[in-house]
Amino acid sequence: MDTEGTYDARGTGADRVPRPAGPPAAAPPPPAYAPHPRRPPTGDAGVEEWLRTPRPVREPGVWRYGHVPRPPEKPEGVSDRSLLVGVLISVLSGLLLWSLWRNGYIPYRLVPLKLFTPGDWWYAGTFGGPRTIEGADALTVYEAVLFGLLVYGCGRLGNWSEIFRRHVAGRGQPFLGLATAAGAALAELLVWKDAVPLVRPVLILVASVAGGEIYQSQTVVNVIYALIALGVLWPFARLGHWRALLADRLGKSAATAPDAPSAPPDAPGPEQWPELRAAGLTDAAEALTAAVRTGRMNDVDVARLRHAWAVGRGNPERLAALTEAVLRTGGAAALHPSGARDLPHRTARHDLLTGQVRLGSCADDPHNPYARRGSGLALEPALLGTSLLAVGPPGAGKSARLVRPVVESLALQALAGRAAVLAVGGAGGALGPDDAFDVVVRIGDPASAHDFDLYGGTTDPDEAASVLAEGLVGDVTHLDSRRAATVLAQLLGPYRTVHGHFPGVPVLRELLDGDLTAIDALREALGAGGHQAMLRELDARTRQKGGAGDPGPVLADRIALLDRPAFAPFFATGAGARPFSLRSLEHLPLRVRIDLPERAHAEASRLLTRLVLAQFTAIAAARTDRSLFVCLVLDDATRTVTPETVRGVRRLRSVNAGAVLTLRTVDDVPEGLHTALLGAVGCCMAFSGVTTWDGKRFAEAWGKEWVETREVAQHAVFADQPFTRALHGLRKLVTGKAVTRDAVTVRRVERERWSASELAYQLPAGHAVLSLTTVEGEHAPPLLVELSG
């Protein structure tokens, strides 16, 4: 495939990648048409809509695609039931007071009015009414003012404004506009039926100011009536935001009109490739824009070409080749070496622009921060770069709900040229179909196209011995792996000097067993070639053989696990070997899967997993080109973690690499490494079903937080007066309970974020608690996550 130089790097080439991992020697040009992904990026959204969807920058782990922040938390207020009761009581109280007023049952009701008006307007006495027309008019205006004050007071007492905000304004438009319009219609009806004293007081006030002759003109009367009607409507229009609603409706109708020309946007959208236009590559941007709009590109193509543009921006030759390829093949430019443009099947939701894969959503639980409840939770390279440890019993969903989505996401990013993934699991596991990977190594299967390189592709005997010793005896607590590495180096160096390659498993076993024939043959070859330094190494090994604490027998026993008939075609070295080396991940965005024979050869599988982990940490740390994110995913890391690999995992975050390790229980790791392992990884995940012992370790790793507690204590009330004691006795006789009072104590205490018992017994099935840390050091607290199926 023509990669336009996108994946070329110094010191790499097709001969470095074992076939068929690399591109074929000759292949037809890529097709110009790329079908949509079998599973769209999110739901049924097309690529153009997918590109336009906003992705706000949020806290670590938030699914950013189309994320909408949760509304601010409302303080605990009065319940709806109490509000409705308060409104009903205030309305009934207001009606009762107004009825008593109108019927004259309130004494001295006219005294304030008589104090400010002439005495000859009223009959004598406290209850005397108006005697003149002026007095009747003053009483009408007086009653209107009192009615307004009564309505205002009842509204404040009944908290009408809170009812309006919560149940009317809170629902938004158009409900708000319709509700206020209905209220305005009811108010107009009450005003013009004279149930509300408004029209007559306004007419009286106008006549007192302008004179009664003003009403001789019907036009003036109509204007006054119109102003009264508008005055009644005005507060409802303000409350219902009628002006904004009308403008919004008119704007929408104008936008949907067929003859209304659409205004061009001020800036090109993301589907128009503004970064290419800004660089002057308008033709390439137009070609890609047309490919997006016509459906000839998918999300992998977009991510791959954006990455290729970012890589080639500083290299004029590479940028020119990329531009030419885009003009020639459109979205098929800069293809992955395999020629694939998508995975055969997707089981999770992915967003390749942010590199995220959605695992589920944060549960609506008090343990989760309010802002995170209900939001999507996702993983990305910025989080996986700190490595992730997941613990849960069999059947908890570690493989289906964590490992498979993560491997799938990394494989998609590998197709986009941004990552390389190495997935290790049991044969027949659920890591993905074969055609989703570039290299599939089936150890123990004669049909496998690749063997496995025990020495990690290195030519340095000391480096090969160090990594191999870690894999063979790294889990032996009473044996120092450095002494084992010295023994292996004393044999690997001389053998490579003579034969040009490292020994295979049968030969290495003979050398470790101290077979005299093999040792003598190697010694003679070294002497004949004049390799005195290597001859001294071999002699040193011969002298140390059988001594106290000699690691040779343990190494021989461990290598014997691989010297089985089922593994006879594997682990070969020399000219006829076909091993796959992890060093191929240094510069190429490969998708690699290693299947282990866990059922038939469990101990050998653990040894190989330990060896893969040791090789990966060593190779990732020694990379010179760290532009690719490389990640190792171990579907089962039981008995694979050693002190050296823990130190290696800790170094991964600084070299753009990461590891995902899953365990059935933390006890699958030596007890002395529990604290070191939890401290080495930045992300920890506890699945439902963990034991209290595992929960205790996670609780200690997640620490404590300050919380506010509220304690209520009930104290008995002792009465001193006989009458009060009699009332208390009667109340106790009726209710059966003594009279008490509540004493509330509020204080701040430090508590564990998640306790061991909560993790063991309160996690629902299909849930997990996940804490996150980015490579920049930003943290997210342990979150209860409802995992997607």
mmCIF file with all atom_site columns, N, CA, C and O in Angstrom, residues 540-559:
data_model
loop_
_atom_site.group_PDB
_atom_site.id
_atom_site.type_symbol
_atom_site.label_atom_id
_atom_site.label_alt_id
_atom_site.label_comp_id
_atom_site.label_asym_id
_atom_site.label_entity_id
_atom_site.label_seq_id
_atom_site.pdbx_PDB_ins_code
_atom_site.Cartn_x
_atom_site.Cartn_y
_atom_site.Cartn_z
_atom_site.occupancy
_atom_site.B_iso_or_equiv
_atom_site.pdbx_formal_charge
_atom_site.auth_seq_id
_atom_site.auth_comp_id
_atom_site.auth_asym_id
_atom_site.auth_atom_id
_atom_site.pdbx_PDB_model_num
ATOM 1  N N  . ALA A 1 540 ? 33.299 -19.320 33.527 1.00 0.00 ? 540 ALA A N  1
ATOM 2  C CA . ALA A 1 540 ? 32.743 -18.824 34.793 1.00 0.00 ? 540 ALA A CA 1
ATOM 3  C C  . ALA A 1 540 ? 31.424 -19.515 35.107 1.00 0.00 ? 540 ALA A C  1
ATOM 4  O O  . ALA A 1 540 ? 31.155 -19.874 36.256 1.00 0.00 ? 540 ALA A O  1
ATOM 5  N N  . ARG A 1 541 ? 30.643 -19.739 34.100 1.00 0.00 ? 541 ARG A N  1
ATOM 6  C CA . ARG A 1 541 ? 29.384 -20.446 34.315 1.00 0.00 ? 541 ARG A CA 1
ATOM 7  C C  . ARG A 1 541 ? 29.637 -21.900 34.726 1.00 0.00 ? 541 ARG A C  1
ATOM 8  O O  . ARG A 1 541 ? 28.958 -22.432 35.609 1.00 0.00 ? 541 ARG A O  1
ATOM 9  N N  . THR A 1 542 ? 30.657 -22.514 34.144 1.00 0.00 ? 542 THR A N  1
ATOM 10 C CA . THR A 1 542 ? 30.978 -23.906 34.473 1.00 0.00 ? 542 THR A CA 1
ATOM 11 C C  . THR A 1 542 ? 31.440 -24.022 35.923 1.00 0.00 ? 542 THR A C  1
ATOM 12 O O  . THR A 1 542 ? 31.095 -24.979 36.634 1.00 0.00 ? 542 THR A O  1
ATOM 13 N N  . ARG A 1 543 ? 32.219 -23.058 36.392 1.00 0.00 ? 543 ARG A N  1
ATOM 14 C CA . ARG A 1 543 ? 32.698 -23.105 37.769 1.00 0.00 ? 543 ARG A CA 1
ATOM 15 C C  . ARG A 1 543 ? 31.554 -22.889 38.775 1.00 0.00 ? 543 ARG A C  1
ATOM 16 O O  . ARG A 1 543 ? 31.562 -23.469 39.856 1.00 0.00 ? 543 ARG A O  1
ATOM 17 N N  . GLN A 1 544 ? 30.589 -22.046 38.423 1.00 0.00 ? 544 GLN A N  1
ATOM 18 C CA . GLN A 1 544 ? 29.500 -21.734 39.350 1.00 0.00 ? 544 GLN A CA 1
ATOM 19 C C  . GLN A 1 544 ? 28.425 -22.815 39.381 1.00 0.00 ? 544 GLN A C  1
ATOM 20 O O  . GLN A 1 544 ? 27.602 -22.833 40.294 1.00 0.00 ? 544 GLN A O  1
ATOM 21 N N  . LYS A 1 545 ? 28.431 -23.696 38.426 1.00 0.00 ? 545 LYS A N  1
ATOM 22 C CA . LYS A 1 545 ? 27.371 -24.711 38.316 1.00 0.00 ? 545 LYS A CA 1
ATOM 23 C C  . LYS A 1 545 ? 27.386 -25.611 39.558 1.00 0.00 ? 545 LYS A C  1
ATOM 24 O O  . LYS A 1 545 ? 28.432 -26.108 39.975 1.00 0.00 ? 545 LYS A O  1
ATOM 25 N N  . GLY A 1 546 ? 26.228 -25.815 40.143 1.00 0.00 ? 546 GLY A N  1
ATOM 26 C CA . GLY A 1 546 ? 26.079 -26.694 41.293 1.00 0.00 ? 546 GLY A CA 1
ATOM 27 C C  . GLY A 1 546 ? 26.428 -26.054 42.610 1.00 0.00 ? 546 GLY A C  1
ATOM 28 O O  . GLY A 1 546 ? 26.335 -26.722 43.656 1.00 0.00 ? 546 GLY A O  1
ATOM 29 N N  . GLY A 1 547 ? 26.822 -24.793 42.614 1.00 0.00 ? 547 GLY A N  1
ATOM 30 C CA . GLY A 1 547 ? 27.158 -24.131 43.871 1.00 0.00 ? 547 GLY A CA 1
ATOM 31 C C  . GLY A 1 547 ? 25.915 -23.757 44.663 1.00 0.00 ? 547 GLY A C  1
ATOM 32 O O  . GLY A 1 547 ? 24.768 -23.904 44.211 1.00 0.00 ? 547 GLY A O  1
ATOM 33 N N  . ALA A 1 548 ? 26.154 -23.264 45.874 1.00 0.00 ? 548 ALA A N  1
ATOM 34 C CA . ALA A 1 548 ? 25.036 -22.856 46.728 1.00 0.00 ? 548 ALA A CA 1
ATOM 35 C C  . ALA A 1 548 ? 24.324 -21.655 46.116 1.00 0.00 ? 548 ALA A C  1
ATOM 36 O O  . ALA A 1 548 ? 24.951 -20.662 45.737 1.00 0.00 ? 548 ALA A O  1
ATOM 37 N N  . GLY A 1 549 ? 23.002 -21.741 46.016 1.00 0.00 ? 549 GLY A N  1
ATOM 38 C CA . GLY A 1 549 ? 22.207 -20.650 45.462 1.00 0.00 ? 549 GLY A CA 1
ATOM 39 C C  . GLY A 1 549 ? 22.321 -20.507 43.970 1.00 0.00 ? 549 GLY A C  1
ATOM 40 O O  . GLY A 1 549 ? 21.980 -19.438 43.429 1.00 0.00 ? 549 GLY A O  1
ATOM 41 N N  . ASP A 1 550 ? 22.798 -21.546 43.268 1.00 0.00 ? 550 ASP A N  1
ATOM 42 C CA . ASP A 1 550 ? 22.919 -21.478 41.807 1.00 0.00 ? 550 ASP A CA 1
ATOM 43 C C  . ASP A 1 550 ? 21.517 -21.442 41.190 1.00 0.00 ? 550 ASP A C  1
ATOM 44 O O  . ASP A 1 550 ? 20.715 -22.365 41.383 1.00 0.00 ? 550 ASP A O  1
ATOM 45 N N  . PRO A 1 551 ? 21.176 -20.376 40.439 1.00 0.00 ? 551 PRO A N  1
ATOM 46 C CA . PRO A 1 551 ? 19.842 -20.317 39.833 1.00 0.00 ? 551 PRO A CA 1
ATOM 47 C C  . PRO A 1 551 ? 19.696 -21.179 38.596 1.00 0.00 ? 551 PRO A C  1
ATOM 48 O O  . PRO A 1 551 ? 18.612 -21.234 38.013 1.00 0.00 ? 551 PRO A O  1
ATOM 49 N N  . GLY A 1 552 ? 20.755 -21.844 38.162 1.00 0.00 ? 552 GLY A N  1
ATOM 50 C CA . GLY A 1 552 ? 20.689 -22.649 36.951 1.00 0.00 ? 552 GLY A CA 1
ATOM 51 C C  . GLY A 1 552 ? 19.600 -23.703 36.969 1.00 0.00 ? 552 GLY A C  1
ATOM 52 O O  . GLY A 1 552 ? 18.825 -23.817 36.004 1.00 0.00 ? 552 GLY A O  1
ATOM 53 N N  . PRO A 1 553 ? 19.494 -24.541 38.034 1.00 0.00 ? 553 PRO A N  1
ATOM 54 C CA . PRO A 1 553 ? 18.441 -25.564 38.045 1.00 0.00 ? 553 PRO A CA 1
ATOM 55 C C  . PRO A 1 553 ? 17.029 -24.980 37.963 1.00 0.00 ? 553 PRO A C  1
ATOM 56 O O  . PRO A 1 553 ? 16.163 -25.551 37.297 1.00 0.00 ? 553 PRO A O  1
ATOM 57 N N  . VAL A 1 554 ? 16.786 -23.858 38.655 1.00 0.00 ? 554 VAL A N  1
ATOM 58 C CA . VAL A 1 554 ? 15.457 -23.253 38.590 1.00 0.00 ? 554 VAL A CA 1
ATOM 59 C C  . VAL A 1 554 ? 15.175 -22.748 37.177 1.00 0.00 ? 554 VAL A C  1
ATOM 60 O O  . VAL A 1 554 ? 14.069 -22.926 36.636 1.00 0.00 ? 554 VAL A O  1
ATOM 61 N N  . LEU A 1 555 ? 16.168 -22.137 36.551 1.00 0.00 ? 555 LEU A N  1
ATOM 62 C CA . LEU A 1 555 ? 15.997 -21.685 35.174 1.00 0.00 ? 555 LEU A CA 1
ATOM 63 C C  . LEU A 1 555 ? 15.742 -22.852 34.233 1.00 0.00 ? 555 LEU A C  1
ATOM 64 O O  . LEU A 1 555 ? 14.902 -22.759 33.318 1.00 0.00 ? 555 LEU A O  1
ATOM 65 N N  . ALA A 1 556 ? 16.445 -23.950 34.446 1.00 0.00 ? 556 ALA A N  1
ATOM 66 C CA . ALA A 1 556 ? 16.243 -25.119 33.597 1.00 0.00 ? 556 ALA A CA 1
ATOM 67 C C  . ALA A 1 556 ? 14.838 -25.691 33.764 1.00 0.00 ? 556 ALA A C  1
ATOM 68 O O  . ALA A 1 556 ? 14.196 -26.096 32.782 1.00 0.00 ? 556 ALA A O  1
ATOM 69 N N  . ASP A 1 557 ? 14.360 -25.718 35.012 1.00 0.00 ? 557 ASP A N  1
ATOM 70 C CA . ASP A 1 557 ? 13.003 -26.232 35.232 1.00 0.00 ? 557 ASP A CA 1
ATOM 71 C C  . ASP A 1 557 ? 11.966 -25.321 34.566 1.00 0.00 ? 557 ASP A C  1
ATOM 72 O O  . ASP A 1 557 ? 10.972 -25.815 34.015 1.00 0.00 ? 557 ASP A O  1
ATOM 73 N N  . ARG A 1 558 ? 12.193 -24.034 34.643 1.00 0.00 ? 558 ARG A N  1
ATOM 74 C CA . ARG A 1 558 ? 11.217 -23.116 34.043 1.00 0.00 ? 558 ARG A CA 1
ATOM 75 C C  . ARG A 1 558 ? 11.249 -23.181 32.514 1.00 0.00 ? 558 ARG A C  1
ATOM 76 O O  . ARG A 1 558 ? 10.215 -23.172 31.861 1.00 0.00 ? 558 ARG A O  1
ATOM 77 N N  . ILE A 1 559 ? 12.431 -23.250 31.927 1.00 0.00 ? 559 ILE A N  1
ATOM 78 C CA . ILE A 1 559 ? 12.500 -23.315 30.469 1.00 0.00 ? 559 ILE A CA 1
ATOM 79 C C  . ILE A 1 559 ? 11.971 -24.643 29.957 1.00 0.00 ? 559 ILE A C  1
ATOM 80 O O  . ILE A 1 559 ? 11.526 -24.759 28.801 1.00 0.00 ? 559 ILE A O  1
#
